[in-house]
Coordinates of C-alpha atoms and ligand atoms in Angstrom, one line a residue:
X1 CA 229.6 217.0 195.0
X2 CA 233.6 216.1 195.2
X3 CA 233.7 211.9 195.3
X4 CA 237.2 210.5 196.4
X5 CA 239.1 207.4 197.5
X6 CA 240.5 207.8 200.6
X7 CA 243.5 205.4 201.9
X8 CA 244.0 207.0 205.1
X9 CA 243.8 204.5 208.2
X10 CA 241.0 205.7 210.3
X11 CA 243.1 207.2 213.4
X12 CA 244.5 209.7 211.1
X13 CA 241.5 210.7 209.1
X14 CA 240.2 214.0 209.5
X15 CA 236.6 214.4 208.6
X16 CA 232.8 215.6 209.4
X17 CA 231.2 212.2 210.0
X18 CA 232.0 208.6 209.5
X19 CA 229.7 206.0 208.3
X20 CA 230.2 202.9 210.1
X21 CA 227.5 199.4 209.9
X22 CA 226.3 197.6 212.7
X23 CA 224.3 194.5 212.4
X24 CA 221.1 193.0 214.0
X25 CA 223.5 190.6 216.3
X26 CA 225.1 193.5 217.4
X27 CA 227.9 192.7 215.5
X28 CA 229.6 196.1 213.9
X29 CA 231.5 196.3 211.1
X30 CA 235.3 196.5 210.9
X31 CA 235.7 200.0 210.8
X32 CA 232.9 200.5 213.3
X33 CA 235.0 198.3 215.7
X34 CA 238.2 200.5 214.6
X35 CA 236.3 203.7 215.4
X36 CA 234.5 201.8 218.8
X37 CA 238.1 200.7 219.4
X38 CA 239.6 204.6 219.5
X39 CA 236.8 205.6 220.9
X40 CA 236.4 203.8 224.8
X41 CA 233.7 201.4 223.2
X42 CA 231.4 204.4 222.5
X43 CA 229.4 202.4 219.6
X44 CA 228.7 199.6 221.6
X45 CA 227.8 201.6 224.9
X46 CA 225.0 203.1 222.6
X47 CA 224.3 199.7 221.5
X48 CA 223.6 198.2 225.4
X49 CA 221.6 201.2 225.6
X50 CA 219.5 199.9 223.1
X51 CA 219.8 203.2 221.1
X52 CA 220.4 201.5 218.0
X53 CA 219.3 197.6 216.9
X54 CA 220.8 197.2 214.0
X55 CA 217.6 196.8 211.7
X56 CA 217.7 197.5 208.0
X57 CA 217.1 201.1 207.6
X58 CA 217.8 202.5 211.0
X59 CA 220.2 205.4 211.7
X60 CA 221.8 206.9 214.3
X61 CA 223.9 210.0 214.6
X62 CA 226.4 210.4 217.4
X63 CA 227.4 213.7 217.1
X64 CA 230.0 214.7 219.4
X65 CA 232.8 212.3 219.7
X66 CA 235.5 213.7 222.3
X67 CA 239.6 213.2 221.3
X68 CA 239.3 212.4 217.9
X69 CA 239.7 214.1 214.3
X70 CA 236.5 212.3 213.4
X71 CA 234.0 214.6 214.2
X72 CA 230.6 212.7 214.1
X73 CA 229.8 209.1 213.8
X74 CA 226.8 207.9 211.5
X75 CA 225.6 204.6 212.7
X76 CA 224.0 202.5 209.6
X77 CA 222.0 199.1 210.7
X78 CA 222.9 196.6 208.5
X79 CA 220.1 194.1 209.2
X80 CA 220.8 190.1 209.3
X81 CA 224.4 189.5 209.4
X82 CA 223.8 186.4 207.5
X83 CA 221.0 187.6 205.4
X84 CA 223.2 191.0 204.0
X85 CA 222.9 191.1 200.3
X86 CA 223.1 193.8 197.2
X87 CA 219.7 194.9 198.1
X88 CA 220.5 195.4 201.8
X89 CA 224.1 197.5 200.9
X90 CA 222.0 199.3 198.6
X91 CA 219.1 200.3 201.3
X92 CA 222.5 201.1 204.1
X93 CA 223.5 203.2 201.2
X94 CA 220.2 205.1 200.8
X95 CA 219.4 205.2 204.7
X96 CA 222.9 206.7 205.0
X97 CA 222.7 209.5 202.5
X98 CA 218.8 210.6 203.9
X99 CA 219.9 210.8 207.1
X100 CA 222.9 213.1 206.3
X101 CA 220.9 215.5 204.3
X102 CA 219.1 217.0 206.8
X103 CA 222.2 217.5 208.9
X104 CA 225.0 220.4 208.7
X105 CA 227.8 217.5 207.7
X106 CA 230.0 219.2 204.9
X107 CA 232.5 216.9 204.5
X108 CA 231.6 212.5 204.9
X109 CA 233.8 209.4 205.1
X110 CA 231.7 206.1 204.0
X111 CA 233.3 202.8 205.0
X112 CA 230.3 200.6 203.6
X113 CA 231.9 199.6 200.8
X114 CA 234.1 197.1 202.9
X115 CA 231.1 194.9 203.8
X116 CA 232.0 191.5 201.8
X117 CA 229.4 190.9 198.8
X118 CA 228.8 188.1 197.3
X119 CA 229.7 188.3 193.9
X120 CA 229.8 191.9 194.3
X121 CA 233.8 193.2 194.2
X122 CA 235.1 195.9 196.0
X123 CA 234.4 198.0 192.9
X124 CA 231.2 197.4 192.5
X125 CA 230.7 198.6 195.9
X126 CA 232.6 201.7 195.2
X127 CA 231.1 202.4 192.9
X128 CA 227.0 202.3 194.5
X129 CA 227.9 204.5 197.0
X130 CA 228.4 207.4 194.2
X131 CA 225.6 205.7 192.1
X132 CA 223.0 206.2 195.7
X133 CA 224.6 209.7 196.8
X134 CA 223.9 211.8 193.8
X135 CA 220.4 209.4 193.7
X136 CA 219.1 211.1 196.3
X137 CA 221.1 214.0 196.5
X138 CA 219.4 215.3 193.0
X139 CA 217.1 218.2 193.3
X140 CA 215.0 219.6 190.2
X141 CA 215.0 223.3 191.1
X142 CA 215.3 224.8 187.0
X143 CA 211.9 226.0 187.2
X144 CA 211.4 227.6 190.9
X145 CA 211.8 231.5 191.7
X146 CA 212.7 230.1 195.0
X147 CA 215.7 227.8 195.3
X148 CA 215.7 225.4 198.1
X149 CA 218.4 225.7 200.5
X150 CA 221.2 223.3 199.1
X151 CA 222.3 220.4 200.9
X152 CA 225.6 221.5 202.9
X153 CA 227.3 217.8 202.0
X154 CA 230.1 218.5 199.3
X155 CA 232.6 215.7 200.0
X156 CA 232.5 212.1 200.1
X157 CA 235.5 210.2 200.9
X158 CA 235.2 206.5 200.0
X159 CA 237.3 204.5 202.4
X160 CA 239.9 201.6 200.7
X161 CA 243.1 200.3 201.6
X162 CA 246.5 200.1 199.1
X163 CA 245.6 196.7 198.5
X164 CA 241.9 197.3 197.1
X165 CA 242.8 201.2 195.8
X166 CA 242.8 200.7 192.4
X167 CA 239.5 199.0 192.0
X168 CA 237.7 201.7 194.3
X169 CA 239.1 204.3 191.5
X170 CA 237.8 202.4 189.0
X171 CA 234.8 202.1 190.4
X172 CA 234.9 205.6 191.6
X173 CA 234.9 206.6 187.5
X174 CA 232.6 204.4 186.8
X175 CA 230.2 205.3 189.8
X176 CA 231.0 209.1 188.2
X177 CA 230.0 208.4 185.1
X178 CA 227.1 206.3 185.8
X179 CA 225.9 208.8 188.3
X180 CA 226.1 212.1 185.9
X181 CA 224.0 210.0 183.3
X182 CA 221.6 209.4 185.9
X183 CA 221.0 213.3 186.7
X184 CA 221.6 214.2 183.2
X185 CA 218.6 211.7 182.1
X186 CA 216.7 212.8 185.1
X187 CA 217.2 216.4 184.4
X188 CA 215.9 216.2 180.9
X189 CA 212.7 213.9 181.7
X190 CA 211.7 216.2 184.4
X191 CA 211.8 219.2 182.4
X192 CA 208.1 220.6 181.3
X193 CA 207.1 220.4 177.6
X194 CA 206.6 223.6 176.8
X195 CA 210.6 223.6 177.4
X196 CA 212.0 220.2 176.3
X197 CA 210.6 220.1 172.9
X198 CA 212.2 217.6 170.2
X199 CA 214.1 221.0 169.3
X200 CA 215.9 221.1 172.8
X201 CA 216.1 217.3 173.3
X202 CA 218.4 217.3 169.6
X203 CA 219.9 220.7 170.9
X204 CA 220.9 218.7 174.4
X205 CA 222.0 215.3 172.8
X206 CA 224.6 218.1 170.5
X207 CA 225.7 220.1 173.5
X208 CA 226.4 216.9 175.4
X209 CA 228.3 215.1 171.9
X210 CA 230.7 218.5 172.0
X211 CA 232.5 217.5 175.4
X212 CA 233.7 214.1 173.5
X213 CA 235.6 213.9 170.0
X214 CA 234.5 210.3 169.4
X215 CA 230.8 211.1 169.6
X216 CA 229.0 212.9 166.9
X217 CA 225.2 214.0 166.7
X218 CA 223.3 214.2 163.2
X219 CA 219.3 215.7 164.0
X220 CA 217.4 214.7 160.9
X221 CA 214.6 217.1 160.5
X222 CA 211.0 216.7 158.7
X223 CA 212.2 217.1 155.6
X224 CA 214.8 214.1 155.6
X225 CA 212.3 212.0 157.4
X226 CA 210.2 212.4 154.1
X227 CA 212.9 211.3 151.6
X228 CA 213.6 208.1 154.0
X229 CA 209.7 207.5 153.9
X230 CA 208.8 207.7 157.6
X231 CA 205.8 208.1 157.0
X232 CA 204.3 206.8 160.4
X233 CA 206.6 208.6 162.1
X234 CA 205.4 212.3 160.5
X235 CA 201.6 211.2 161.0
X236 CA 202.5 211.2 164.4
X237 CA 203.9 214.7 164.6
X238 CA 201.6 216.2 161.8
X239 CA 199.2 217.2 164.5
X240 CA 201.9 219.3 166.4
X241 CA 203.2 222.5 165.9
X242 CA 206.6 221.5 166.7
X243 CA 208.5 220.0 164.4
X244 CA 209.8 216.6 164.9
X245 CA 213.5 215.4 165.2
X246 CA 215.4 212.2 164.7
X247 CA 218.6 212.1 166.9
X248 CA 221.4 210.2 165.5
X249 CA 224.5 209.2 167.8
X250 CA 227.5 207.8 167.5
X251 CA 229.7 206.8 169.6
X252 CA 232.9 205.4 168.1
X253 CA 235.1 203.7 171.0
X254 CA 236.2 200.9 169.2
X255 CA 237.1 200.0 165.7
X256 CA 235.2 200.8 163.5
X257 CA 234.4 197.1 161.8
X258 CA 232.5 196.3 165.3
X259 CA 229.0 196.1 165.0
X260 CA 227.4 198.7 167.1
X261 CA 225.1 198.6 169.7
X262 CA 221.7 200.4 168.8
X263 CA 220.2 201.8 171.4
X264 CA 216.8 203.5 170.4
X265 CA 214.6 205.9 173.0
X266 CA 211.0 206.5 172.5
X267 CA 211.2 211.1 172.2
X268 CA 207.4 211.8 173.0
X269 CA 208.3 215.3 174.6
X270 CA 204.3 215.4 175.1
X271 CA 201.9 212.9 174.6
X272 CA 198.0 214.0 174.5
X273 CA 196.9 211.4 172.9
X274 CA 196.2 212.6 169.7
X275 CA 192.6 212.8 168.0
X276 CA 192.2 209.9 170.6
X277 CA 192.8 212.7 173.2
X278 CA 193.7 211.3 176.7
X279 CA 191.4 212.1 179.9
X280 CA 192.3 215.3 182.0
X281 CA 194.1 213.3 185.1
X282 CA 197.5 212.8 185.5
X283 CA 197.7 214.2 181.5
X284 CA 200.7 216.6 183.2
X285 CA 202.9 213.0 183.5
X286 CA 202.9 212.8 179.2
X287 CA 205.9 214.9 180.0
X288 CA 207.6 212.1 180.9
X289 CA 206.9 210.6 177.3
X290 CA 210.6 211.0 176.6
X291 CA 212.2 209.3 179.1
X292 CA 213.6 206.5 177.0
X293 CA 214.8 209.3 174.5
X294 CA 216.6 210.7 177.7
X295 CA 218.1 207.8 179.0
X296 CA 220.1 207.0 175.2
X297 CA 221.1 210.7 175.6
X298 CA 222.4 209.8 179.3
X299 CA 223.7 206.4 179.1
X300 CA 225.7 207.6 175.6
X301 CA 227.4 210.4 178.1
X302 CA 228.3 207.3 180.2
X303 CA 229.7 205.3 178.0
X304 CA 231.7 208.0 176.3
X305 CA 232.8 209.1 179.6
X306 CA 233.9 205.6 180.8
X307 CA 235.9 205.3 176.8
X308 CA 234.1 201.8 176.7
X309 CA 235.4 200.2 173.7
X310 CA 232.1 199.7 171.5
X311 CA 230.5 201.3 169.2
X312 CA 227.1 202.4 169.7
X313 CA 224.4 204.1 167.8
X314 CA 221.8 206.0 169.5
X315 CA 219.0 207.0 168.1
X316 CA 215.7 209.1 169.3
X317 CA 212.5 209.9 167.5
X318 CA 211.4 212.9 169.3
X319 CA 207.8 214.8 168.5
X320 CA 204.7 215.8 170.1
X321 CA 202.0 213.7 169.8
X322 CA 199.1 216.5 169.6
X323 CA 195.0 217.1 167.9
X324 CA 195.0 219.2 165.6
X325 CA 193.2 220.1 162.5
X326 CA 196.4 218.2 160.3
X327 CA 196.6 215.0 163.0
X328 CA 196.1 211.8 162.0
X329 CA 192.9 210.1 162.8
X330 CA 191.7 206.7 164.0
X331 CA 191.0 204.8 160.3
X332 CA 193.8 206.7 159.0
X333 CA 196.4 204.1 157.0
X334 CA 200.4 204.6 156.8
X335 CA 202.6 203.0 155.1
X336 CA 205.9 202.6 157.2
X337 CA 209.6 202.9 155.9
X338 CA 209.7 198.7 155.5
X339 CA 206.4 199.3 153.5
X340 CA 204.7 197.7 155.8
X341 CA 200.7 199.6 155.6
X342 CA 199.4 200.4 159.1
X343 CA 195.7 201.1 160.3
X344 CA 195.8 203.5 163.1
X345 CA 192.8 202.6 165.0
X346 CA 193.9 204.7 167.9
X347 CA 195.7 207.5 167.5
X348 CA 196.9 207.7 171.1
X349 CA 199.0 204.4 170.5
X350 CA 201.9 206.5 168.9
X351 CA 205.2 205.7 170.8
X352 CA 204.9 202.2 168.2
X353 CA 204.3 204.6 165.3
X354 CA 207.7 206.4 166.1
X355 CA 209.3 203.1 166.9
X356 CA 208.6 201.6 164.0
X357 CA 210.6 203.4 161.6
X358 CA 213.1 204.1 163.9
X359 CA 213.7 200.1 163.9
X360 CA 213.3 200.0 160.1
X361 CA 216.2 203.1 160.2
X362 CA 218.2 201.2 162.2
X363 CA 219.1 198.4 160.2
X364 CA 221.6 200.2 157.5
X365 CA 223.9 200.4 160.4
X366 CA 224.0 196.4 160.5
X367 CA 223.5 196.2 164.4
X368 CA 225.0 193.4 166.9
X369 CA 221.7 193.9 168.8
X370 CA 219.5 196.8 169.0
X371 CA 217.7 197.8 172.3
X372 CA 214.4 199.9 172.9
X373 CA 213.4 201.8 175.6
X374 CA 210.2 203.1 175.7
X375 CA 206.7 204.3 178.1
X376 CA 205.1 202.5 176.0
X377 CA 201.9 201.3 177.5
X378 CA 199.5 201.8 180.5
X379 CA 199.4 198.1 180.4
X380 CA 202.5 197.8 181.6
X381 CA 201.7 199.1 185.1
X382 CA 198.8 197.0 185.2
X383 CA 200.7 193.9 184.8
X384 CA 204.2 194.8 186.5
X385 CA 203.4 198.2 188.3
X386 CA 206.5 200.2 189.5
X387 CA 209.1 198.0 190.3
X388 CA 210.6 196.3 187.3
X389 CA 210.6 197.4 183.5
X390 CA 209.0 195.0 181.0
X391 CA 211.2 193.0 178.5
X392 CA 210.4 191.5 175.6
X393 CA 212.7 190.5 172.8
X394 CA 213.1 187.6 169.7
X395 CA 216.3 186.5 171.2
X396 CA 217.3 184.8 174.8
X397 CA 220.9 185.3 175.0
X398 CA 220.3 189.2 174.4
X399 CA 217.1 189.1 177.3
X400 CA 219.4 187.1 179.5
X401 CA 222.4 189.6 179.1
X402 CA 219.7 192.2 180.6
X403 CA 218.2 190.2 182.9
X404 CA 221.9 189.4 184.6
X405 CA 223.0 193.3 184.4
X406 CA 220.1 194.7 185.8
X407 CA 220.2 192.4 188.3
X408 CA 223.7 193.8 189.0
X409 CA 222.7 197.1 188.4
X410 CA 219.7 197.2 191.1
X411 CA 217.6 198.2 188.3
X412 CA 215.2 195.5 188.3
X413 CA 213.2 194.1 184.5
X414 CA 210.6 191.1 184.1
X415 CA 210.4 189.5 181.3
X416 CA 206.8 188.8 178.7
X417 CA 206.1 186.4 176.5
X418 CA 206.2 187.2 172.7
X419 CA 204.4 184.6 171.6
X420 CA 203.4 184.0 168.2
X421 CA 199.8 183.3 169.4
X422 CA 199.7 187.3 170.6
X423 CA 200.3 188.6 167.0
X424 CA 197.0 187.8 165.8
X425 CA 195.6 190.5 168.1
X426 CA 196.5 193.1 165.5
X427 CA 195.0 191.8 162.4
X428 CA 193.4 194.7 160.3
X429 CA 190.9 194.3 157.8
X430 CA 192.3 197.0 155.8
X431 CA 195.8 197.1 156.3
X432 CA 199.1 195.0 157.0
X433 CA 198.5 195.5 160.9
X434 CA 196.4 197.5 163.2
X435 CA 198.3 199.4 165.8
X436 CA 196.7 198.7 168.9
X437 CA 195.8 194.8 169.8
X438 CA 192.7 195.5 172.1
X439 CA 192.3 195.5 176.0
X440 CA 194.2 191.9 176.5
X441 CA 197.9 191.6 177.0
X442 CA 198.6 195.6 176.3
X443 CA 202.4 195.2 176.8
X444 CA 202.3 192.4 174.7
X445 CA 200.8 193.1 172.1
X446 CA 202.6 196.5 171.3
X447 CA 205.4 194.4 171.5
X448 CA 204.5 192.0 169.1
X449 CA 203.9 195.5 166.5
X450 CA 207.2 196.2 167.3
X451 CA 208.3 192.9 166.8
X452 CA 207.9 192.9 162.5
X453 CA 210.1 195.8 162.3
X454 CA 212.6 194.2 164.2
X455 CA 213.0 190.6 162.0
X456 CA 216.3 191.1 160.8
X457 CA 218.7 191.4 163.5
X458 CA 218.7 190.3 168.0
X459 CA 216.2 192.9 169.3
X460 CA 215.2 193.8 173.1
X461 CA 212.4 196.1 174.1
X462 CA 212.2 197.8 177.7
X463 CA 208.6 198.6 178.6
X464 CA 209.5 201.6 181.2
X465 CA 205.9 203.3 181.5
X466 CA 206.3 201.9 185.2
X467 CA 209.7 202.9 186.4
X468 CA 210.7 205.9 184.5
X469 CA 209.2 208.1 186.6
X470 CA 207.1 208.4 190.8
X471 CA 204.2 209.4 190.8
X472 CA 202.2 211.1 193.5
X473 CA 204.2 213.5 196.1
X474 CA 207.4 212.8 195.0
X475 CA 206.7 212.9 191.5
X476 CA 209.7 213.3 189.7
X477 CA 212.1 211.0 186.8
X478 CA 214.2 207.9 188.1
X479 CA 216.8 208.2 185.2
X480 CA 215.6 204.4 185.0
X481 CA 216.7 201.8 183.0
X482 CA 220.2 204.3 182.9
X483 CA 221.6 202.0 185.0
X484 CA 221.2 198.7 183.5
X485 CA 222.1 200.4 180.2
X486 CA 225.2 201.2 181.5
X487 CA 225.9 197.6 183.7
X488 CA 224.8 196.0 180.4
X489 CA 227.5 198.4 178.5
X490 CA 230.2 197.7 180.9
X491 CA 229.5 193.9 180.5
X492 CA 230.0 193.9 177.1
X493 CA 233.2 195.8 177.0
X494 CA 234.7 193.0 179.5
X495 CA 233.1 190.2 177.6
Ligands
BES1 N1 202.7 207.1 176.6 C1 201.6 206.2 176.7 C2 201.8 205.1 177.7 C3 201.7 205.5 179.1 C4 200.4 205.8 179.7 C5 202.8 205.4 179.9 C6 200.4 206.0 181.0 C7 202.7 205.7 181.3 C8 201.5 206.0 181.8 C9 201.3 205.6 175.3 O1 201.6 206.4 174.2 C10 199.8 205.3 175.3 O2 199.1 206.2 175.3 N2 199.5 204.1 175.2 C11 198.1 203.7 175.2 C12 198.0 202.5 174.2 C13 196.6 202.1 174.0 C14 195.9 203.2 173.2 C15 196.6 200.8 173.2 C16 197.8 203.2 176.6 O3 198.6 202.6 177.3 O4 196.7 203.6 177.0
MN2 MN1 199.9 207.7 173.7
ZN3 ZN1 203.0 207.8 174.5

């Protein structure tokens, strides 16, 4: 898909389809009333009609209109004039792009992005529309004989004016950026395990660190594991014929005295469930095990693509979490990389096992605040389902700084409690800490495991079990919480 800014006034633009807004109150939008204008009042002759209300979500497709270079008009409703907000341009956005797949429309003109925001500039707005094109323009077709007919759209012209042109490119390369993450995340998570193995995820993270010079990959393999003592990490990956990775990258777009930003993904590329094997239904969605793991990969492209100027450390334990004859079994106790002696009471609660040392790991490179994103726990869905991710964390300002830029982002968190009172949920009588807390509070109270390998620096955790991925008919990866990763990125780098 070609993306562009387009400056053209509207009476010389040449193209398959504009999309123009109209509101509940009949009101249209400026370059709907341009177009109605040039057009003997064609829009709102439709609108007497009653063709088209204006209601959030509806569409409507004129498709011949006579004298003009403009081929086709694509009528958006807009909903409540006075009620239009981030979630509303958003849902034109989406209603905009499904209606135009089905259609023959090779080449689009969006004017959206003039609707006034508030608090949303006319890059942001740019930027969305390339953000909630290639959304739901993606397609997984690696793995079918029979390709689906591809979507005849290839161009999209975002409409701006000289005054506003240089914020619709930057948005534009940020939309770019942010968007190719997205599918690149997507892409990875919805890949089957027998392919996207910890091998291929650390063979992935390298192919995608060759396309920058200031982005470097290091896979650790079992064997360094062992000398750095992760030894809960390897229990977890004993019982798998695969052997398990650590991904390392760095990303060096600023100097390099500034603390970097860790961001660690939980790399399950299957999880079974161990000796504590998981029930047949829905097993096929432990695929999606590595979506955090995915999104570091993806929202490292985006940075590195958008030259932010941070530093920031990815890092993803990536294994199998299988029963075999060598797993580890419930009773089984490990002593960590802090030291720290675990009893593994359930073998099935591994994505902590991985974490752990991962956070212990992650402390030699003296982080500004490290950030986990994980499917952690059923729990999760029980408390939150499938809207927002879970957030916990030991520090507000950090919690806040995510709770604003997903806000912005349109990838929505909640925060949980992490309240001392939880942690006794994982007393052990044999070891430093059990690793599951019992049925109460499941979110929370792998949290709060997480939580006393994270005591020496700011720390966040992102719960995604619920928003990494649709279940159902349209099963298939979100590339969630990509986008906050990258609105919380681009924050910082202005800050
Ligand atoms: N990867 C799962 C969590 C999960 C389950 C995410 C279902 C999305 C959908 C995780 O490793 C797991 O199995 N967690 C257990 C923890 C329990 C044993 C304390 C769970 O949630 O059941
Ligand atoms: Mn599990
Ligand atoms: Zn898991």
């Amino acid at each position: 898909m070609d993306y562009s800014i387009e400056i053209q006034p509207l009476d010389q633009l040449e193209t398959d389809c504009i999309i123009v807004g109209v509101y509940k109150n009949q009101q249209l939008s400026p370059s709907a009333t341009i177009v109605d204008d040039n057009t003997h009042q064609l829009i709102r002759n439709l609108i007497e009609r009653g063709d088209i209300k204006g209601k959030s979500n509806e569409t409507l497709l004129i498709s011949v209109v006579p004298d003009s270079t403009i081929q086709r008009v694509l009528l958006i409703g807009l909903g409540d004039e006075e009620k239009f907000n981030l979630k509303l341009y958003r849902k034109a956005l989406t209603a905009a792009v499904k209606a135009l797949k089905t259609t023959q429309i090779k080449s689009v003109a969006c004017t959206l992005a003039e609707i006034e925001l508030n608090g949303c500039d006319y890059q942001w707005r740019c930027r969305q529309v390339v953000e909630i094109f290639n959304q739901n323009l993606y397609q997984f077709i690696e793995t079918k004989s029979i390709k689906p007919t591809p979507v005849a759209l290839s161009s999209v012209q975002i409409t701006a004016t000289e005054k506003n042109k240089d914020q619709a490119n930057a948005g534009l390369v940020q939309g770019l950026a942010i968007a190719k993450a997205v599918s690149l995340t997507k892409y990875l998570s919805d890949l089957p395990g027998n392919i996207c193995t910890p091998t291929y995820l650390a063979e992935q993270a390298i192919k995608v660190a060759e396309n920058f010079a200031n982005l470097e990959v290091e896979v650790l393999d079992e064997a360094d594991l062992e000398l750095l003592k992760m030894n809960s990490f390897l229990a977890v990956s004993r019982g798998s014929y695969q052997p398990a990775k650590l991904i390392c990258l760095n990303y060096q777009g600023a100097n390099s005295n500034k603390k970097p930003i860790v961001l660690i993904g939980k790399g399950l590329t299957f999880d079974a469930g161990g000796i504590s094997l998981k029930s047949g239904g829905g097993m096929d969605e432990m695929k999606y095990d590595m979506c955090g793991g995915a999104s570091v990969i993806g929202t490292l492209q985006a940075a590195a693509q958008m030259k932010l100027p941070l530093n920031i450390i990815g890092l993803i334990p990536a294994s199998e979490n299988m029963p075999d004859a060598n797993a580890n079994k419930p009773g089984d106790i490990l002593i960590s990389m802090s030291g720290k002696t675990i009893e593994v009471l359930n073998t099935d609660a591994e994505g902590r096992l991985i974490l752990c040392d991962t956070l212990t790991y992650a402390e030699k490179f003296n982080p500004d605040v490290v950030i986990d994103l994980a499917t952690l726990t059923g729990a999760c869905l029980v408390a939150l389902g499938r809207v927002p991710s879970g957030l916990l964390g030991n520090d507000d300002e950090l919690c806040d700084d995510l709770i604003g830029a997903s806000k912005t982002a349109g990838d929505s968190v909640w925060r949980l409690p992490l309240w001392e009172e939880y942690q006794d949920q994982l007393k052990s009588n044999f070891a430093d800490m059990a690793n599951i807390g019992g049925r109460d509070a499941g979110t929370i109270t792998a949290a709060c495991f997480l939580s006393r390998f994270a005591e020496d620096y700011r720390w966040a955790h992102l719960d995604i079990a619920g928003t990494a991925w649709r279940t159902g008919v349209n099963k298939g990866a979100t590339g969630r919480p990509v986008p906050l990763l990258c609105q919380y990125l681009i924050n910082r780098a202005d800050a």
